[in-house]
Amino acid sequence: MKSRITTYIKIVLTGFCLCLLVQKSQAQAVNSSKIIHKWKATGNPIVTHKYTCDPAALVHNDTLFIFTGEDFEGGQKRYNILNWCVFATTDMETFWEYETPLKAPDFKWGEQNAAWASQVIERNGKFYWYSSSQRTGIGVALADSPKGPYKDAIGKPLLTNDDSFGKKHSWRTIDPTVMIDDDGQAWLYWGNGACWLVKLNDDMVSYDKNYGVKEVKFNGELDFPFTEAPWIHKKDGLYFLSFAIGFPERIAYAISDKPEGPFEYKGIINEIAGNSNTNHQAIIEYKDNWYFIYHNGGIQTDGGSHSRSICIDKLEFDENGLYKTIKMTTNGVQNK
């Protein structure tokens, strides 16, 4: 009898130890992204140890996370973006970078050097990374932490050129931006040459086929000179949709009282961003201040249109609750 009890205790203890090991392994997997670089920014650009582009931003647990693409190196003559990056700060002065959270080849269906513009959003404790890949569409990756690592959630593009009707050029299904409205409905916008939108389902990795794909109307018109880089957010009951216009690009914006529009065009808020043909923005509130995060070609040695750098400046609103024009600075937000 004693032998049987001893054996039973050993089995129970072994099972308990195995459970602990599994839990430890899972915790390590969730927190496996390490800080690889830390620095104190002194102005714009805020990242100078590598070339970064197409920023997106997310506030989580009192931390501002900034997600970017990484231009391959200085002096580039074409877009060569192999992976995305994730940076973080809690005071807009000290920043740190985590290990690479996601690479273009992680989307096996995508182009291997086209880690184009993206955005991360949280829902129910999961983090969804919507990313574009030039001609092959928009995918979604999933993680348990904003810092990653992320994995392709569905093994195929969520949206392709077949969804981006009315245009023929091959790079039209790019630049996703996503918002979860007050009623819990998630909306995804994207586009080059036009702006389209869908209602995401609750799973965040599929969209409402009954609602379908809609093209955003501006001032009641579909034929509007929209270039790319939409970013959507809501403030005081209004939906603010900013986007790049023209080429070289400036950032304009429009407003609506409904997420699907139509949107009323309000004008340019950010001019050509210094030595870069493209301009791409994230607009976010953090610790009672609003920030405009963008890229330029501001590293003087060999920055440019294909070797870009992330900058941050303050965003302010006028007496009507609309954007004031952005004042791009080299001081940034650290020296004010």
Short mmCIF file of C-alpha atoms in Angstrom, two decimals:
data_model
loop_
_atom_site.label_atom_id
_atom_site.label_comp_id
_atom_site.label_asym_id
_atom_site.label_seq_id
_atom_site.Cartn_x
_atom_site.Cartn_y
_atom_site.Cartn_z
CA MET A 1 0.00 0.00 0.00
CA LYS A 2 2.80 2.39 0.94
CA SER A 3 4.47 1.66 -2.40
CA ARG A 4 1.27 2.53 -4.27
CA ILE A 5 0.87 5.81 -2.37
CA THR A 6 4.50 6.71 -3.06
CA THR A 7 4.03 5.97 -6.76
CA TYR A 8 0.84 8.06 -6.86
CA ILE A 9 2.58 11.00 -5.19
CA LYS A 10 5.42 10.79 -7.72
CA ILE A 11 2.94 10.83 -10.61
CA VAL A 12 1.12 13.86 -9.18
CA LEU A 13 4.38 15.73 -8.56
CA THR A 14 5.64 14.89 -12.04
CA GLY A 15 2.42 16.20 -13.58
CA PHE A 16 2.62 19.36 -11.50
CA CYS A 17 6.21 19.99 -12.57
CA LEU A 18 5.29 19.46 -16.21
CA CYS A 19 2.47 22.01 -15.89
CA LEU A 20 4.90 24.52 -14.40
CA LEU A 21 7.34 23.93 -17.25
CA VAL A 22 4.61 24.42 -19.86
CA GLN A 23 3.44 27.64 -18.18
CA LYS A 24 7.00 28.91 -17.97
CA SER A 25 7.56 28.07 -21.62
CA GLN A 26 4.38 29.89 -22.64
CA ALA A 27 5.34 32.93 -20.58
CA GLN A 28 8.77 32.98 -22.17
CA ALA A 29 7.20 32.75 -25.62
CA VAL A 30 4.92 35.72 -24.89
CA ASN A 31 7.79 37.80 -23.47
CA SER A 32 10.53 36.55 -25.77
CA SER A 33 11.08 39.93 -27.44
CA LYS A 34 14.04 41.62 -25.77
CA ILE A 35 15.15 45.22 -25.72
CA ILE A 36 18.03 45.50 -28.17
CA HIS A 37 18.68 49.25 -28.10
CA LYS A 38 17.88 52.13 -25.77
CA TRP A 39 18.58 55.82 -26.15
CA LYS A 40 17.51 59.34 -25.23
CA ALA A 41 16.16 61.30 -28.19
CA THR A 42 17.29 64.91 -28.51
CA GLY A 43 15.09 65.95 -31.41
CA ASN A 44 13.96 64.86 -34.87
CA PRO A 45 14.53 62.31 -36.26
CA ILE A 46 13.95 60.33 -33.07
CA VAL A 47 15.52 57.14 -34.47
CA THR A 48 18.99 57.61 -35.92
CA HIS A 49 20.67 54.20 -35.55
CA LYS A 50 18.65 52.79 -38.47
CA TYR A 51 16.31 53.98 -41.20
CA THR A 52 12.61 53.83 -40.36
CA CYS A 53 9.44 54.61 -42.28
CA ASP A 54 5.62 54.45 -42.33
CA PRO A 55 4.92 54.87 -38.59
CA ALA A 56 1.89 53.59 -36.72
CA ALA A 57 1.23 54.01 -33.01
CA LEU A 58 -0.60 52.30 -30.15
CA VAL A 59 -0.98 53.15 -26.46
CA HIS A 60 -0.98 50.12 -24.14
CA ASN A 61 -0.49 50.04 -20.36
CA ASP A 62 0.73 53.64 -20.22
CA THR A 63 3.34 52.96 -22.92
CA LEU A 64 3.42 54.41 -26.41
CA PHE A 65 4.44 51.82 -28.99
CA ILE A 66 5.58 52.93 -32.44
CA PHE A 67 5.63 50.42 -35.30
CA THR A 68 7.61 51.12 -38.47
CA GLY A 69 9.11 49.58 -41.53
CA GLU A 70 12.90 49.48 -41.75
CA ASP A 71 14.48 50.87 -44.90
CA PHE A 72 17.41 48.60 -45.70
CA GLU A 73 20.22 51.16 -45.41
CA GLY A 74 21.21 54.72 -46.23
CA GLY A 75 21.42 56.03 -49.76
CA GLN A 76 18.84 53.62 -51.17
CA LYS A 77 17.50 54.25 -54.67
CA ARG A 78 14.44 52.01 -54.37
CA TYR A 79 12.18 50.59 -51.69
CA ASN A 80 13.89 47.66 -49.99
CA ILE A 81 12.13 46.94 -46.67
CA LEU A 82 12.78 43.47 -45.26
CA ASN A 83 11.12 43.78 -41.85
CA TRP A 84 9.15 45.89 -39.42
CA CYS A 85 10.35 47.39 -36.11
CA VAL A 86 8.75 48.18 -32.77
CA PHE A 87 9.85 51.03 -30.48
CA ALA A 88 8.43 52.22 -27.17
CA THR A 89 8.53 55.13 -24.74
CA THR A 90 6.80 56.29 -21.56
CA ASP A 91 8.03 59.91 -21.53
CA MET A 92 8.61 60.88 -25.21
CA GLU A 93 12.31 61.26 -24.45
CA THR A 94 13.77 57.87 -23.59
CA PHE A 95 13.01 55.28 -26.27
CA TRP A 96 13.86 51.62 -26.67
CA GLU A 97 13.67 49.10 -29.46
CA TYR A 98 12.58 45.47 -29.19
CA GLU A 99 13.79 42.59 -31.28
CA THR A 100 12.38 42.43 -34.81
CA PRO A 101 8.69 41.58 -34.30
CA LEU A 102 7.79 40.64 -37.87
CA LYS A 103 9.55 40.11 -41.20
CA ALA A 104 8.23 40.34 -44.73
CA PRO A 105 8.95 36.60 -45.34
CA ASP A 106 6.72 35.75 -42.35
CA PHE A 107 3.90 36.32 -44.83
CA LYS A 108 4.87 33.51 -47.18
CA TRP A 109 2.37 34.72 -49.78
CA GLY A 110 3.82 38.25 -49.72
CA GLU A 111 6.81 39.89 -51.35
CA GLN A 112 10.00 39.21 -49.48
CA ASN A 113 11.34 42.79 -49.39
CA ALA A 114 8.08 44.72 -49.16
CA ALA A 115 7.38 45.25 -45.45
CA TRP A 116 5.19 48.20 -46.30
CA ALA A 117 2.96 50.40 -44.14
CA SER A 118 1.07 48.77 -41.28
CA GLN A 119 -0.91 49.33 -38.09
CA VAL A 120 -1.33 47.36 -34.84
CA ILE A 121 -4.52 47.36 -32.77
CA GLU A 122 -5.56 45.51 -29.62
CA ARG A 123 -8.74 43.53 -29.09
CA ASN A 124 -9.55 41.21 -26.18
CA GLY A 125 -5.92 40.99 -25.08
CA LYS A 126 -4.63 40.09 -28.56
CA PHE A 127 -2.66 42.34 -30.90
CA TYR A 128 -3.46 42.39 -34.61
CA TRP A 129 -0.85 43.67 -37.05
CA TYR A 130 -2.34 44.69 -40.42
CA SER A 131 0.40 44.98 -43.02
CA SER A 132 0.73 45.59 -46.73
CA SER A 133 3.06 43.97 -49.24
CA GLN A 134 3.10 46.05 -52.43
CA ARG A 135 1.28 43.97 -55.09
CA THR A 136 0.11 40.96 -53.05
CA GLY A 137 -2.34 42.60 -50.69
CA ILE A 138 -2.92 43.18 -46.98
CA GLY A 139 -2.30 40.52 -44.35
CA VAL A 140 -2.81 40.26 -40.61
CA ALA A 141 -0.43 38.87 -37.99
CA LEU A 142 -1.23 38.06 -34.37
CA ALA A 143 0.63 38.30 -31.05
CA ASP A 144 -0.06 38.19 -27.31
CA SER A 145 1.99 41.32 -26.68
CA PRO A 146 2.43 44.58 -28.63
CA LYS A 147 6.16 43.92 -28.83
CA GLY A 148 5.61 40.54 -30.51
CA PRO A 149 6.68 38.21 -31.87
CA TYR A 150 3.89 38.15 -34.46
CA LYS A 151 2.78 35.30 -36.70
CA ASP A 152 0.64 35.26 -39.83
CA ALA A 153 -2.88 34.74 -38.51
CA ILE A 154 -4.59 33.28 -41.60
CA GLY A 155 -1.84 32.16 -44.01
CA LYS A 156 -3.18 34.28 -46.89
CA PRO A 157 -3.97 37.92 -47.62
CA LEU A 158 -7.05 39.36 -45.96
CA LEU A 159 -7.51 41.76 -48.89
CA THR A 160 -6.19 41.61 -52.46
CA ASN A 161 -6.46 43.71 -55.60
CA ASP A 162 -9.76 41.99 -56.32
CA ASP A 163 -11.15 43.90 -53.33
CA SER A 164 -9.83 47.25 -54.53
CA PHE A 165 -12.24 47.86 -57.39
CA GLY A 166 -12.24 50.75 -59.85
CA LYS A 167 -8.45 51.02 -60.21
CA LYS A 168 -6.01 48.98 -62.27
CA HIS A 169 -2.50 49.62 -60.91
CA SER A 170 -0.98 46.70 -59.00
CA TRP A 171 0.01 48.50 -55.77
CA ARG A 172 -3.46 49.79 -54.86
CA THR A 173 -4.12 47.37 -51.94
CA ILE A 174 -1.73 48.89 -49.42
CA ASP A 175 -1.54 51.09 -46.30
CA PRO A 176 -4.14 49.63 -43.92
CA THR A 177 -5.48 51.64 -41.01
CA VAL A 178 -7.97 50.26 -38.49
CA MET A 179 -10.25 51.62 -35.79
CA ILE A 180 -12.61 50.05 -33.25
CA ASP A 181 -15.62 52.31 -32.79
CA ASP A 182 -17.46 52.98 -29.53
CA ASP A 183 -20.05 50.34 -30.39
CA GLY A 184 -17.34 47.68 -30.82
CA GLN A 185 -17.45 47.62 -34.61
CA ALA A 186 -13.98 47.48 -36.18
CA TRP A 187 -13.35 49.26 -39.48
CA LEU A 188 -10.42 48.77 -41.86
CA TYR A 189 -9.45 51.37 -44.48
CA TRP A 190 -6.72 51.13 -47.13
CA GLY A 191 -5.70 52.25 -50.57
CA ASN A 192 -3.56 53.93 -53.20
CA GLY A 193 -5.34 56.04 -55.79
CA ALA A 194 -8.60 55.59 -53.88
CA CYS A 195 -9.62 54.73 -50.32
CA TRP A 196 -11.69 51.65 -49.58
CA LEU A 197 -13.13 50.29 -46.34
CA VAL A 198 -14.67 47.14 -44.86
CA LYS A 199 -16.33 46.15 -41.61
CA LEU A 200 -14.13 43.66 -39.79
CA ASN A 201 -15.80 40.73 -38.08
CA ASP A 202 -15.33 40.17 -34.34
CA ASP A 203 -12.47 37.73 -35.06
CA MET A 204 -10.51 40.66 -36.62
CA VAL A 205 -9.15 38.36 -39.35
CA SER A 206 -12.15 38.39 -41.70
CA TYR A 207 -14.61 40.99 -42.88
CA ASP A 208 -18.37 41.28 -43.30
CA LYS A 209 -19.08 40.00 -46.82
CA ASN A 210 -22.69 41.16 -46.61
CA TYR A 211 -21.55 44.75 -46.08
CA GLY A 212 -18.87 44.21 -48.70
CA VAL A 213 -16.19 46.68 -49.79
CA LYS A 214 -17.05 50.36 -50.07
CA GLU A 215 -15.10 53.23 -51.57
CA VAL A 216 -14.81 56.30 -49.36
CA LYS A 217 -16.47 59.39 -50.80
CA PHE A 218 -14.96 62.84 -50.25
CA ASN A 219 -17.28 65.85 -50.59
CA GLY A 220 -19.75 63.46 -52.19
CA GLU A 221 -17.27 62.54 -54.92
CA LEU A 222 -15.51 59.29 -55.72
CA ASP A 223 -13.05 60.90 -58.15
CA PHE A 224 -10.95 62.63 -55.49
CA PRO A 225 -7.14 63.12 -55.62
CA PHE A 226 -6.38 60.68 -52.81
CA THR A 227 -2.87 59.23 -52.99
CA GLU A 228 -2.34 56.80 -50.07
CA ALA A 229 -1.51 56.50 -46.34
CA PRO A 230 -4.95 56.73 -44.67
CA TRP A 231 -5.07 57.03 -40.88
CA ILE A 232 -8.39 57.05 -39.01
CA HIS A 233 -9.23 58.12 -35.46
CA LYS A 234 -12.26 59.46 -33.60
CA LYS A 235 -12.44 62.55 -31.41
CA ASP A 236 -15.47 64.31 -29.91
CA GLY A 237 -17.89 62.37 -32.08
CA LEU A 238 -16.06 63.13 -35.34
CA TYR A 239 -14.09 60.72 -37.51
CA PHE A 240 -10.79 62.21 -38.70
CA LEU A 241 -9.37 60.59 -41.83
CA SER A 242 -5.91 61.85 -42.80
CA PHE A 243 -4.05 60.75 -45.93
CA ALA A 244 -1.29 61.60 -48.38
CA ILE A 245 -2.18 63.74 -51.37
CA GLY A 246 -0.17 64.60 -54.50
CA PHE A 247 3.44 63.58 -55.17
CA PRO A 248 5.77 64.50 -53.55
CA GLU A 249 3.26 63.88 -50.82
CA ARG A 250 1.64 66.21 -48.34
CA ILE A 251 -0.80 65.11 -45.63
CA ALA A 252 -4.39 66.28 -45.87
CA TYR A 253 -7.47 65.36 -43.87
CA ALA A 254 -11.24 65.13 -43.97
CA ILE A 255 -13.95 64.64 -41.33
CA SER A 256 -17.28 62.86 -41.04
CA ASP A 257 -19.90 62.09 -38.40
CA LYS A 258 -20.04 58.48 -39.66
CA PRO A 259 -17.16 56.00 -40.01
CA GLU A 260 -18.04 55.19 -43.64
CA GLY A 261 -18.41 58.84 -44.62
CA PRO A 262 -18.94 60.73 -46.80
CA PHE A 263 -15.98 62.78 -45.60
CA GLU A 264 -15.70 66.54 -45.88
CA TYR A 265 -12.28 67.63 -47.10
CA LYS A 266 -10.59 70.14 -44.77
CA GLY A 267 -7.20 70.75 -46.38
CA ILE A 268 -3.46 70.21 -45.97
CA ILE A 269 -2.03 69.81 -42.45
CA ASN A 270 1.55 68.75 -43.23
CA GLU A 271 3.73 69.88 -46.12
CA ILE A 272 6.40 67.88 -47.97
CA ALA A 273 8.46 66.25 -45.24
CA GLY A 274 12.00 67.24 -46.16
CA ASN A 275 14.01 65.16 -48.64
CA SER A 276 11.34 62.46 -48.97
CA ASN A 277 8.82 62.04 -51.77
CA THR A 278 6.52 60.06 -49.48
CA ASN A 279 4.87 61.17 -46.27
CA HIS A 280 3.13 58.81 -43.86
CA GLN A 281 1.51 59.71 -40.55
CA ALA A 282 0.17 58.30 -37.31
CA ILE A 283 -1.98 60.56 -35.13
CA ILE A 284 -2.50 59.60 -31.51
CA GLU A 285 -3.31 60.98 -28.07
CA TYR A 286 -0.89 60.09 -25.29
CA LYS A 287 -0.91 61.43 -21.74
CA ASP A 288 -3.27 64.31 -22.61
CA ASN A 289 -1.23 65.46 -25.61
CA TRP A 290 -1.77 64.76 -29.29
CA TYR A 291 1.16 63.77 -31.50
CA PHE A 292 1.81 63.67 -35.21
CA ILE A 293 4.30 60.91 -36.04
CA TYR A 294 5.72 60.87 -39.56
CA HIS A 295 8.82 60.17 -41.62
CA ASN A 296 11.22 62.29 -43.61
CA GLY A 297 14.68 61.92 -45.16
CA GLY A 298 16.24 63.80 -42.29
CA ILE A 299 19.46 61.87 -41.59
CA GLN A 300 21.77 64.27 -43.39
CA THR A 301 24.53 61.86 -44.35
CA ASP A 302 22.52 59.60 -46.66
CA GLY A 303 18.84 59.93 -45.86
CA GLY A 304 16.30 60.35 -48.62
CA SER A 305 13.12 59.07 -50.22
CA HIS A 306 14.15 55.43 -49.75
CA SER A 307 16.18 55.84 -46.56
CA ARG A 308 13.71 57.54 -44.24
CA SER A 309 13.51 58.47 -40.57
CA ILE A 310 10.74 58.75 -37.98
CA CYS A 311 9.92 62.14 -36.43
CA ILE A 312 7.39 63.34 -33.84
CA ASP A 313 5.84 66.78 -33.46
CA LYS A 314 2.94 68.10 -31.41
CA LEU A 315 -0.54 68.18 -32.94
CA GLU A 316 -2.98 70.86 -31.80
CA PHE A 317 -6.64 71.62 -32.44
CA ASP A 318 -8.27 74.97 -33.14
CA GLU A 319 -11.35 76.50 -31.49
CA ASN A 320 -13.58 74.43 -33.79
CA GLY A 321 -11.96 71.17 -32.78
CA LEU A 322 -10.14 70.77 -36.10
CA TYR A 323 -6.45 70.22 -36.79
CA LYS A 324 -4.04 73.10 -36.77
CA THR A 325 -1.29 72.93 -39.39
CA ILE A 326 1.64 70.81 -38.24
CA LYS A 327 4.86 72.65 -37.48
CA MET A 328 7.67 70.26 -38.41
CA THR A 329 10.73 70.85 -36.25
CA THR A 330 14.20 69.50 -35.61
CA ASN A 331 13.64 70.02 -31.87
CA GLY A 332 10.73 67.58 -31.86
CA VAL A 333 8.82 67.20 -28.62
CA GLN A 334 11.84 66.61 -26.39
CA ASN A 335 13.04 70.21 -26.12
CA LYS A 336 9.77 72.06 -25.59
#
